[in-house]
Tab-separated table of C-alpha atoms in Angstrom:
chain	number	residue	atom	x	y	z
A	1	TRP	CA	-23.457	-49.930	-27.823
A	2	LEU	CA	-26.562	-52.116	-27.477
A	3	VAL	CA	-28.700	-53.388	-24.423
A	4	ILE	CA	-29.086	-56.898	-23.378
A	5	ASP	CA	-31.114	-57.713	-20.163
A	6	ARG	CA	-31.016	-54.137	-19.132
A	7	LYS	CA	-27.170	-54.201	-19.220
A	8	VAL	CA	-25.143	-51.831	-21.639
A	9	TYR	CA	-22.381	-53.264	-24.006
A	10	ASP	CA	-19.720	-51.529	-26.062
A	11	VAL	CA	-19.435	-53.836	-29.063
A	12	SER	CA	-17.936	-51.334	-31.510
A	13	SER	CA	-14.500	-53.136	-31.531
A	14	PHE	CA	-16.074	-56.729	-31.167
A	15	SER	CA	-18.238	-56.322	-34.101
A	16	LYS	CA	-15.707	-56.978	-36.674
A	17	ARG	CA	-15.057	-60.215	-34.804
A	18	HIS	CA	-18.594	-61.032	-34.349
A	19	PRO	CA	-19.423	-64.658	-35.938
A	20	GLY	CA	-22.817	-63.597	-37.291
A	21	GLY	CA	-21.512	-60.448	-38.942
A	22	SER	CA	-21.036	-56.901	-37.845
A	23	ARG	CA	-24.225	-55.790	-39.628
A	24	VAL	CA	-26.308	-57.604	-37.370
A	25	LEU	CA	-24.892	-55.817	-34.394
A	26	SER	CA	-25.244	-52.300	-36.163
A	27	HIS	CA	-28.805	-52.809	-36.685
A	28	TYR	CA	-29.418	-52.808	-33.078
A	29	ALA	CA	-26.838	-49.731	-32.174
A	30	GLY	CA	-28.294	-47.834	-29.265
A	31	GLN	CA	-31.215	-50.349	-29.183
A	32	ASP	CA	-32.175	-53.076	-26.767
A	33	ALA	CA	-31.342	-56.384	-28.463
A	34	THR	CA	-32.229	-58.874	-25.629
A	35	ASP	CA	-34.957	-60.695	-27.749
A	36	ALA	CA	-32.642	-61.022	-30.775
A	37	PHE	CA	-29.807	-62.253	-28.478
A	38	VAL	CA	-31.678	-64.970	-26.929
A	39	ALA	CA	-33.015	-66.046	-30.403
A	40	PHE	CA	-29.662	-66.040	-31.951
A	41	HIS	CA	-27.549	-67.828	-29.239
A	42	ASN	CA	-28.252	-71.492	-28.332
A	43	ASP	CA	-24.908	-71.793	-25.889
A	44	MET	CA	-25.504	-68.982	-23.474
A	45	PRO	CA	-22.806	-69.968	-20.938
A	46	LEU	CA	-20.314	-69.489	-23.639
A	47	VAL	CA	-21.614	-66.610	-25.131
A	48	LYS	CA	-22.054	-64.743	-21.820
A	49	LYS	CA	-18.395	-65.180	-21.377
A	50	TYR	CA	-17.517	-62.948	-24.256
A	51	LEU	CA	-20.013	-60.280	-22.757
A	52	LYS	CA	-18.076	-59.691	-19.447
A	53	SER	CA	-15.246	-57.727	-21.089
A	54	LEU	CA	-17.778	-55.556	-23.293
A	55	LEU	CA	-19.952	-54.445	-20.270
A	56	ILE	CA	-20.006	-50.725	-19.860
A	57	GLY	CA	-22.954	-50.222	-17.609
A	58	GLU	CA	-26.486	-50.702	-16.812
A	59	LEU	CA	-29.778	-48.883	-17.859
A	60	ALA	CA	-31.141	-46.630	-15.424
A	61	PRO	CA	-34.567	-47.809	-13.274
A	62	ASP	CA	-36.696	-45.608	-15.306
A	63	GLN	CA	-35.443	-46.618	-18.748
A	64	PRO	CA	-37.643	-49.169	-20.538
A	65	SER	CA	-35.819	-52.666	-21.432
A	66	PHE	CA	-37.331	-53.049	-24.772
A	67	GLU	CA	-37.328	-51.011	-28.239
A	68	SER	CA	-39.081	-47.873	-27.915
A	69	ASN	CA	-41.296	-48.604	-30.846
A	70	LYS	CA	-42.798	-51.671	-29.425
A	71	LYS	CA	-45.498	-52.149	-26.724
A	72	LYS	CA	-44.218	-53.451	-23.433
A	73	SER	CA	-47.264	-55.819	-23.059
A	74	LEU	CA	-46.538	-57.281	-26.524
A	75	VAL	CA	-42.870	-57.878	-25.604
A	76	GLU	CA	-43.532	-59.485	-22.320
A	77	ASP	CA	-46.157	-61.793	-23.906
A	78	PHE	CA	-43.830	-62.994	-26.548
A	79	ARG	CA	-41.010	-63.707	-23.975
A	80	GLU	CA	-43.568	-65.739	-21.904
A	81	LEU	CA	-44.787	-67.318	-24.914
A	82	ARG	CA	-41.152	-68.505	-25.863
A	83	CYS	CA	-40.308	-69.744	-22.457
A	84	THR	CA	-43.560	-71.638	-22.645
A	85	ILE	CA	-42.747	-73.426	-26.021
A	86	GLU	CA	-39.254	-74.160	-24.863
A	87	LYS	CA	-40.606	-75.986	-21.827
A	88	MET	CA	-43.077	-77.994	-23.523
A	89	GLY	CA	-40.151	-79.229	-25.876
A	90	LEU	CA	-41.700	-77.943	-28.920
A	91	LEU	CA	-38.230	-76.738	-30.320
A	92	ARG	CA	-36.524	-79.857	-29.927
A	93	PRO	CA	-35.744	-81.443	-33.291
A	94	SER	CA	-36.741	-84.873	-34.605
A	95	PHE	CA	-33.423	-86.504	-35.823
A	96	LEU	CA	-35.304	-89.301	-37.561
A	97	PHE	CA	-37.276	-86.704	-39.434
A	98	PHE	CA	-34.285	-84.796	-40.760
A	99	PHE	CA	-32.457	-87.890	-41.647
A	100	LEU	CA	-35.411	-89.046	-43.806
A	101	ILE	CA	-35.493	-85.493	-45.259
A	102	PHE	CA	-31.844	-85.660	-46.106
A	103	LEU	CA	-32.018	-89.271	-47.416
A	104	HIS	CA	-34.947	-88.474	-49.780
A	105	LEU	CA	-33.008	-85.362	-51.238
A	106	LEU	CA	-30.026	-87.429	-52.095
A	107	VAL	CA	-32.141	-90.156	-53.739
A	108	LEU	CA	-34.142	-87.320	-55.845
A	109	ASP	CA	-30.800	-85.612	-56.795
A	110	ALA	CA	-29.256	-88.878	-57.755
A	111	ALA	CA	-32.228	-90.030	-59.739
A	112	SER	CA	-32.259	-86.710	-61.647
A	113	TRP	CA	-28.794	-87.572	-63.104
A	114	LEU	CA	-29.483	-91.305	-63.537
A	115	VAL	CA	-32.487	-90.993	-65.503
A	116	VAL	CA	-30.970	-88.845	-68.051
A	117	TRP	CA	-27.582	-90.969	-68.142
A	118	TYR	CA	-29.618	-94.151	-68.414
A	119	PHE	CA	-32.671	-93.137	-70.956
A	120	GLY	CA	-30.752	-90.346	-72.862
A	121	THR	CA	-31.551	-86.656	-73.108
A	122	SER	CA	-34.992	-86.992	-75.214
A	123	LEU	CA	-37.725	-84.944	-74.042
A	124	VAL	CA	-39.701	-87.338	-71.407
A	125	PRO	CA	-36.505	-88.485	-69.605
A	126	PHE	CA	-35.130	-84.882	-69.460
A	127	LEU	CA	-38.712	-83.659	-68.211
A	128	VAL	CA	-38.571	-86.417	-65.491
A	129	GLY	CA	-34.811	-85.589	-64.588
A	130	MET	CA	-35.646	-81.935	-64.346
A	131	MET	CA	-38.524	-82.445	-62.142
A	132	CYS	CA	-36.563	-84.547	-59.837
A	133	PHE	CA	-33.656	-82.255	-59.767
A	134	THR	CA	-35.965	-79.326	-59.240
A	135	VAL	CA	-37.938	-80.735	-56.169
A	136	ALA	CA	-34.506	-81.809	-54.640
A	137	GLN	CA	-33.105	-78.336	-55.107
A	138	ILE	CA	-36.041	-76.699	-53.556
A	139	GLN	CA	-36.019	-78.996	-50.737
A	140	MET	CA	-32.544	-78.579	-50.072
A	141	GLY	CA	-32.997	-74.901	-49.724
A	142	TRP	CA	-35.224	-75.346	-46.714
A	143	PHE	CA	-33.071	-78.213	-45.198
A	144	GLN	CA	-30.285	-75.899	-45.529
A	145	HIS	CA	-32.217	-73.193	-43.832
A	146	ASP	CA	-32.650	-75.359	-40.641
A	147	LEU	CA	-28.983	-76.278	-40.602
A	148	GLY	CA	-28.025	-72.529	-40.886
A	149	HIS	CA	-30.151	-71.790	-37.890
A	150	LEU	CA	-28.409	-74.740	-35.921
A	151	SER	CA	-31.780	-76.371	-35.358
A	152	VAL	CA	-30.974	-79.879	-36.561
A	153	PHE	CA	-28.003	-81.065	-34.219
A	154	ARG	CA	-27.757	-80.140	-30.555
A	155	LYS	CA	-24.066	-79.112	-31.147
A	156	PRO	CA	-23.565	-76.263	-33.461
A	157	LYS	CA	-20.429	-77.664	-34.991
A	158	TRP	CA	-22.363	-80.596	-36.648
A	159	ASN	CA	-24.906	-78.137	-38.083
A	160	ARG	CA	-22.097	-75.881	-39.570
A	161	VAL	CA	-20.550	-78.968	-41.019
A	162	MET	CA	-23.844	-80.128	-42.756
A	163	HIS	CA	-24.664	-76.686	-43.698
A	164	THR	CA	-21.463	-76.422	-45.770
A	165	VAL	CA	-22.016	-79.870	-47.332
A	166	VAL	CA	-25.674	-79.228	-48.420
A	167	LEU	CA	-25.391	-75.539	-49.417
A	168	SER	CA	-21.879	-75.530	-50.713
A	169	LEU	CA	-21.701	-79.136	-52.161
A	170	LEU	CA	-25.397	-79.675	-53.457
A	171	LYS	CA	-26.741	-76.260	-54.117
A	172	GLY	CA	-23.156	-74.490	-55.090
A	173	ALA	CA	-23.790	-71.402	-52.835
A	174	PRO	CA	-21.209	-70.152	-50.124
A	175	PRO	CA	-22.651	-70.652	-46.430
A	176	SER	CA	-21.010	-67.588	-45.097
A	177	TRP	CA	-22.929	-65.242	-47.742
A	178	TRP	CA	-26.347	-67.017	-46.653
A	179	ASN	CA	-25.583	-66.638	-42.948
A	180	HIS	CA	-24.485	-62.887	-43.374
A	181	LEU	CA	-27.800	-61.890	-44.978
A	182	HIS	CA	-30.133	-64.288	-43.306
A	183	ASN	CA	-28.830	-63.375	-39.741
A	184	GLN	CA	-29.870	-59.651	-40.903
A	185	HIS	CA	-33.106	-60.710	-41.997
A	186	HIS	CA	-34.052	-62.510	-38.456
A	187	ALA	CA	-32.410	-59.621	-36.522
A	188	LYS	CA	-34.583	-57.060	-38.224
A	189	PRO	CA	-37.424	-58.955	-40.092
A	190	ASN	CA	-39.359	-56.711	-42.538
A	191	CYS	CA	-37.467	-53.722	-41.754
A	192	PHE	CA	-36.798	-51.944	-44.985
A	193	ARG	CA	-33.097	-50.859	-45.513
A	194	LYS	CA	-32.018	-53.461	-42.713
A	195	ASP	CA	-33.516	-56.754	-43.821
A	196	PRO	CA	-31.703	-57.777	-47.042
A	197	ASP	CA	-34.745	-59.801	-48.189
A	198	LEU	CA	-36.364	-56.371	-49.031
A	199	ASN	CA	-33.124	-54.611	-50.472
A	200	MET	CA	-34.103	-54.426	-54.127
A	201	HIS	CA	-32.958	-52.013	-56.754
A	202	PRO	CA	-36.074	-49.843	-57.317
A	203	LEU	CA	-35.191	-49.508	-61.056
A	204	LEU	CA	-34.094	-53.055	-61.808
A	205	PHE	CA	-36.292	-54.882	-59.626
A	206	SER	CA	-39.611	-53.171	-59.484
A	207	LEU	CA	-42.185	-52.328	-61.877
A	208	GLY	CA	-45.507	-50.866	-61.489
A	209	LYS	CA	-46.543	-47.536	-59.886
A	210	THR	CA	-47.326	-48.865	-56.452
A	211	LEU	CA	-43.994	-50.517	-55.613
A	212	SER	CA	-41.881	-48.016	-57.384
A	213	VAL	CA	-43.461	-45.123	-55.471
A	214	GLU	CA	-43.372	-46.951	-52.049
A	215	VAL	CA	-39.752	-48.267	-52.410
A	216	SER	CA	-38.535	-44.652	-53.150
A	217	MET	CA	-40.429	-43.429	-50.085
A	218	LYS	CA	-38.092	-42.570	-47.088
A	219	VAL	CA	-38.845	-45.009	-44.286
A	220	ASP	CA	-38.573	-44.314	-40.679
A	221	THR	CA	-35.180	-46.097	-39.340
A	222	SER	CA	-37.145	-46.914	-36.193
A	223	CYS	CA	-39.145	-49.445	-38.478
A	224	LYS	CA	-42.443	-48.475	-37.215
A	225	VAL	CA	-45.316	-50.618	-38.378
A	226	SER	CA	-47.452	-47.813	-39.553
A	227	SER	CA	-44.901	-46.368	-41.925
A	228	LEU	CA	-43.437	-49.722	-43.218
A	229	GLN	CA	-46.726	-51.829	-43.764
A	230	PRO	CA	-47.531	-50.781	-47.337
A	231	VAL	CA	-44.092	-51.159	-48.497
A	232	LEU	CA	-43.759	-54.824	-47.184
A	233	TYR	CA	-47.203	-55.795	-48.270
A	234	ASN	CA	-46.365	-55.104	-52.067
A	235	VAL	CA	-42.905	-56.461	-51.922
A	236	LEU	CA	-44.137	-59.681	-50.539
A	237	SER	CA	-46.949	-60.081	-52.867
A	238	PHE	CA	-45.501	-60.003	-56.146
A	239	PHE	CA	-47.341	-62.814	-57.657
A	240	SER	CA	-50.581	-61.172	-57.172
A	241	LEU	CA	-52.282	-59.815	-60.252
A	242	GLY	CA	-54.216	-56.973	-58.328
A	243	LYS	CA	-54.253	-53.530	-59.640
A	244	ARG	CA	-53.008	-52.164	-56.184
A	245	ARG	CA	-50.372	-54.828	-55.779
A	246	ARG	CA	-48.553	-54.413	-59.209
A	247	SER	CA	-44.887	-55.393	-58.956
A	248	SER	CA	-42.463	-57.267	-60.878
A	249	CYS	CA	-41.438	-61.000	-60.648
A	250	LEU	CA	-37.923	-59.719	-61.602
A	251	THR	CA	-37.626	-59.418	-57.716
A	252	THR	CA	-36.944	-62.931	-57.468
A	253	THR	CA	-33.750	-62.719	-59.432
A	254	SER	CA	-32.320	-60.272	-57.054
A	255	THR	CA	-31.427	-63.277	-54.623
A	256	SER	CA	-29.807	-64.925	-57.603
A	257	ILE	CA	-27.612	-62.075	-58.446
A	258	SER	CA	-26.665	-61.529	-54.931
A	259	ALA	CA	-25.638	-65.180	-54.573
A	260	VAL	CA	-23.095	-64.523	-57.467
A	261	SER	CA	-21.641	-60.824	-56.729
């Protein structure tokens, strides 16, 4: 079960049919998932139809409607800020911007192949083609990210279609894999053991005393900031050369391996 707007829902049977994956729901088992629920679902009237059959009760008046490890004032401020941003229209996408982004991605991708095809595989054409292809692939990664968040088109259907085109056709990765991992990342961002972006094998993807010791530490499942902060700081700063932040750039390869496996 989990809590949304002070109402308790039994999602044990529904979790297997959840479009966002069962793990996203399991990460909020026994917790308040109101903010995550609002952030993940754009079409509220449609989603709430599914909630009716899952309702099993309501919180008692003396029970808080937020996670126990979070401050009530911060939660309320965040919700108020989100409402203000939505009313200001800052979350509305610019279709012209995304169209130009997609157009320049296609141009760069085509140019990378045309340069090598026309000028041959000598050093200079190869480097120019590789530069165009690399820039296009990096930018496609961010473009598919926005599509995966259903943030480009108003209808989710068109976001999913374009997400499949960009991620599968142009980048060669399955959208279902990306959605499965990225939904968990946003459901529990920077929570060790729950955020897939931090799930790295401590032997294969970590070097240096600092990271190796901290990755092997037992982390509280409630994801308190005090117990997680040193772990996250070192994981996210693996490019730093500081003595206290030593870690391996091998961490970046974990994403590539998980995409294949």
